Coordinates of C-alpha atoms in Angstrom, one line a residue:
M955 CA 172.4 133.4 53.1
T956 CA 169.5 132.6 55.4
E957 CA 168.5 129.0 55.4
A958 CA 165.0 128.2 54.6
P959 CA 163.2 126.9 57.7
G960 CA 163.1 123.1 57.8
P961 CA 159.9 121.2 58.1
G962 CA 158.3 121.5 61.6
P963 CA 157.0 118.7 63.6
A964 CA 154.4 116.6 61.8
R965 CA 150.9 117.6 62.7
R966 CA 148.6 114.8 63.9
A967 CA 145.2 114.8 62.2
P968 CA 142.4 115.4 64.6
A969 CA 141.0 112.1 65.7
G970 CA 137.4 111.5 64.6
A971 CA 134.8 109.4 66.1
A972 CA 135.9 105.9 67.0
V973 CA 134.8 103.3 64.4
L974 CA 132.3 100.9 65.9
R975 CA 132.7 97.3 64.7
E976 CA 129.5 96.1 63.1
D977 CA 129.9 92.5 64.3
V978 CA 130.0 93.8 67.9
T979 CA 126.9 95.9 67.3
E980 CA 125.0 93.0 65.8
A981 CA 126.1 90.7 68.7
I982 CA 124.7 93.3 71.2
R983 CA 121.4 93.5 69.3
A984 CA 121.0 89.8 69.3
A985 CA 121.8 89.7 73.0
V986 CA 119.1 92.3 73.7
F987 CA 116.4 90.0 72.1
E988 CA 117.7 87.0 74.1
E989 CA 117.9 89.0 77.3
L990 CA 114.4 90.5 76.8
A991 CA 113.0 87.0 76.2
A992 CA 114.8 85.6 79.3
V993 CA 114.2 88.2 81.9
G994 CA 111.8 90.9 80.5
F995 CA 112.4 94.7 80.1
A996 CA 112.1 95.6 83.7
R997 CA 114.9 93.2 84.9
M998 CA 117.0 93.5 81.8
S999 CA 120.4 95.2 82.4
I1000 CA 123.3 96.5 80.4
E1001 CA 125.5 94.2 82.4
G1002 CA 123.4 91.2 81.4
I1003 CA 123.3 92.3 77.7
A1004 CA 127.1 92.7 77.6
R1005 CA 127.7 89.4 79.3
R1006 CA 125.4 87.6 76.8
A1007 CA 127.0 89.4 73.9
G1008 CA 130.5 88.5 75.1
V1009 CA 131.6 92.2 75.3
G1010 CA 132.3 94.8 78.0
K1011 CA 129.7 97.2 79.2
T1012 CA 131.7 100.0 77.6
A1013 CA 131.0 98.5 74.2
V1014 CA 127.2 98.8 74.8
Y1015 CA 127.4 102.3 76.3
R1016 CA 129.5 103.5 73.3
R1017 CA 126.5 102.7 71.1
W1018 CA 123.5 103.4 73.4
K1019 CA 123.2 105.6 76.5
S1020 CA 120.7 103.3 78.3
K1021 CA 118.7 100.1 77.9
L1022 CA 115.6 102.2 76.9
S1023 CA 117.4 103.9 74.1
L1024 CA 118.8 100.5 73.0
V1025 CA 115.4 98.8 72.9
L1026 CA 113.8 101.8 71.2
D1027 CA 116.5 101.7 68.5
L1028 CA 116.0 98.0 68.0
V1029 CA 112.2 98.2 67.8
G1030 CA 112.5 101.2 65.5
A1031 CA 114.6 99.1 63.1
F1032 CA 111.6 96.9 62.5
A1033 CA 109.5 99.9 61.4
V1034 CA 112.1 100.7 58.8
Q1035 CA 112.2 97.1 57.5
G1036 CA 108.4 97.0 57.3
M1037 CA 106.3 94.1 56.1
P1038 CA 106.4 93.1 52.4
A1039 CA 103.2 94.0 50.6
P1040 CA 101.7 91.0 48.8
A1041 CA 100.7 91.1 45.2
T1042 CA 98.7 88.0 44.5
G1043 CA 96.1 89.6 42.3
S1044 CA 93.2 88.9 44.6
L1045 CA 91.9 90.1 48.0
Y1046 CA 91.8 86.6 49.4
G1047 CA 95.3 85.8 48.2
D1048 CA 96.7 89.0 49.6
V1049 CA 95.0 88.5 53.0
R1050 CA 96.2 84.9 53.1
A1051 CA 99.7 86.0 52.3
L1052 CA 99.7 88.6 55.1
L1053 CA 98.4 86.0 57.6
E1054 CA 101.2 83.7 56.6
V1055 CA 103.9 86.3 57.2
A1056 CA 102.4 87.5 60.4
S1057 CA 102.0 84.0 61.8
H1058 CA 105.6 83.2 61.2
A1059 CA 106.7 86.4 62.9
L1060 CA 104.4 85.9 65.9
R1061 CA 105.4 82.3 66.4
H1062 CA 109.1 83.1 66.6
P1063 CA 110.1 82.1 70.2
V1064 CA 111.8 85.4 70.9
A1065 CA 109.1 87.6 69.5
S1066 CA 106.4 85.7 71.5
Q1067 CA 108.2 86.6 74.7
V1068 CA 109.4 90.1 73.8
I1069 CA 106.2 91.7 72.3
P1070 CA 103.9 91.1 75.2
D1071 CA 106.5 92.4 77.7
L1072 CA 107.1 95.5 75.7
L1073 CA 103.4 96.2 75.4
V1074 CA 103.2 96.1 79.2
E1075 CA 106.1 98.6 79.4
A1076 CA 104.4 100.7 76.8
A1077 CA 101.6 101.4 79.2
R1078 CA 104.1 103.0 81.6
Q1079 CA 106.6 104.7 79.2
P1080 CA 105.3 106.9 76.3
E1081 CA 108.6 106.5 74.4
I1082 CA 108.2 102.7 74.2
A1083 CA 104.5 103.1 73.3
A1084 CA 105.5 105.3 70.3
A1085 CA 108.2 102.9 69.2
I1086 CA 105.9 99.9 69.5
R1087 CA 103.2 101.7 67.5
A1088 CA 105.7 102.4 64.7
A1089 CA 107.1 98.9 64.6
L1090 CA 104.0 96.8 65.1
L1091 CA 101.2 99.0 63.8
D1092 CA 102.2 101.7 61.3
G1093 CA 104.0 99.4 59.0
Q1094 CA 101.1 96.9 58.9
Q1095 CA 98.6 99.8 58.4
G1096 CA 100.6 100.9 55.3
V1097 CA 100.6 97.3 53.9
V1098 CA 96.9 96.7 54.6
A1099 CA 96.0 100.1 53.2
Q1100 CA 97.7 99.1 49.9
V1101 CA 95.9 95.8 49.9
V1102 CA 92.6 97.6 50.4
R1103 CA 93.3 100.2 47.6
E1104 CA 94.2 97.4 45.1
A1105 CA 91.1 95.5 46.1
I1106 CA 89.0 98.6 45.5
G1107 CA 90.7 99.1 42.1
R1108 CA 89.8 95.5 41.1
G1109 CA 86.2 96.0 42.3
E1110 CA 86.5 93.4 45.1
L1111 CA 85.8 96.1 47.8
P1112 CA 83.5 99.1 47.7
E1113 CA 84.9 102.7 47.6
G1114 CA 85.6 103.9 51.1
A1115 CA 86.5 100.5 52.6
D1116 CA 88.3 101.2 55.9
P1117 CA 92.0 99.9 56.1
D1118 CA 91.9 100.2 59.9
R1119 CA 88.9 97.8 60.1
A1120 CA 90.7 95.5 57.6
L1121 CA 93.8 95.4 59.9
D1122 CA 91.7 94.6 62.9
L1123 CA 89.9 91.8 61.1
V1124 CA 93.0 90.3 59.5
V1125 CA 95.7 90.5 62.2
G1126 CA 93.6 90.9 65.4
P1127 CA 92.4 87.3 65.7
L1128 CA 95.8 85.9 64.8
Y1129 CA 97.6 88.0 67.5
W1130 CA 95.0 87.0 70.1
R1131 CA 95.5 83.3 69.4
L1132 CA 99.3 83.2 69.1
V1133 CA 100.4 85.9 71.6
V1134 CA 97.6 86.2 74.2
V1135 CA 96.1 82.7 74.3
R1136 CA 99.3 81.1 73.0
G1137 CA 97.4 78.4 71.2
D1138 CA 98.4 76.3 68.2
L1139 CA 97.1 76.9 64.8
P1140 CA 94.9 74.0 63.6
Q1141 CA 95.2 72.6 60.1
G1142 CA 93.5 75.1 57.7
Y1143 CA 93.2 77.8 60.3
L1144 CA 94.9 80.5 58.2
D1145 CA 92.7 79.6 55.2
D1146 CA 89.5 79.9 57.3
L1147 CA 90.6 83.1 58.9
A1148 CA 91.4 84.6 55.5
R1149 CA 88.0 83.7 54.1
S1150 CA 86.3 85.0 57.2
A1151 CA 88.2 88.3 57.1
V1152 CA 87.4 88.8 53.4
A1153 CA 83.7 88.0 53.9
A1154 CA 83.6 90.5 56.7
L1155 CA 85.3 93.2 54.6
I1156 CA 82.9 92.6 51.7
A1157 CA 79.8 92.7 53.9

């Protein structure tokens, strides 16, 4: 009688992509912000990021192919998160709430260093310009457009009110003061700015 063939050597399942540890990824992302704030995009290096994150360069390159792709990914994440849309029930309340959120974001010590530097790089590199637009403009445009639509629905603004003009009036002065001039916000500044923006929108 012929013996049945015995089991052959065990086959090893094909190896899939290596699992990337999330804690390492988050450490690298945090290090990018710190490195951008410390030395700027032009002088930032993968070596510096890895050293600051406490990992090897390989850990960075396994996730991103270059410092540009890393920064674009990081900036793009803000676009996904977006800015929460206020729902106070009044145009003034919504504008004031937007100013409060924006002022906290722009006063963050890292953001105050990173945003101006990236805007300079955006003038040289179209990829950065597109990512900056998505992160800093598109999300805000969507929120402000919603605020304008709801104000029109309540009769606070006329039909055809321009959301782009509203964004300029609401966020523009705040960005100028906190990021360009780097001045402090006096007591009651956000209240006054909200009233001025609403008055300009209604006019």
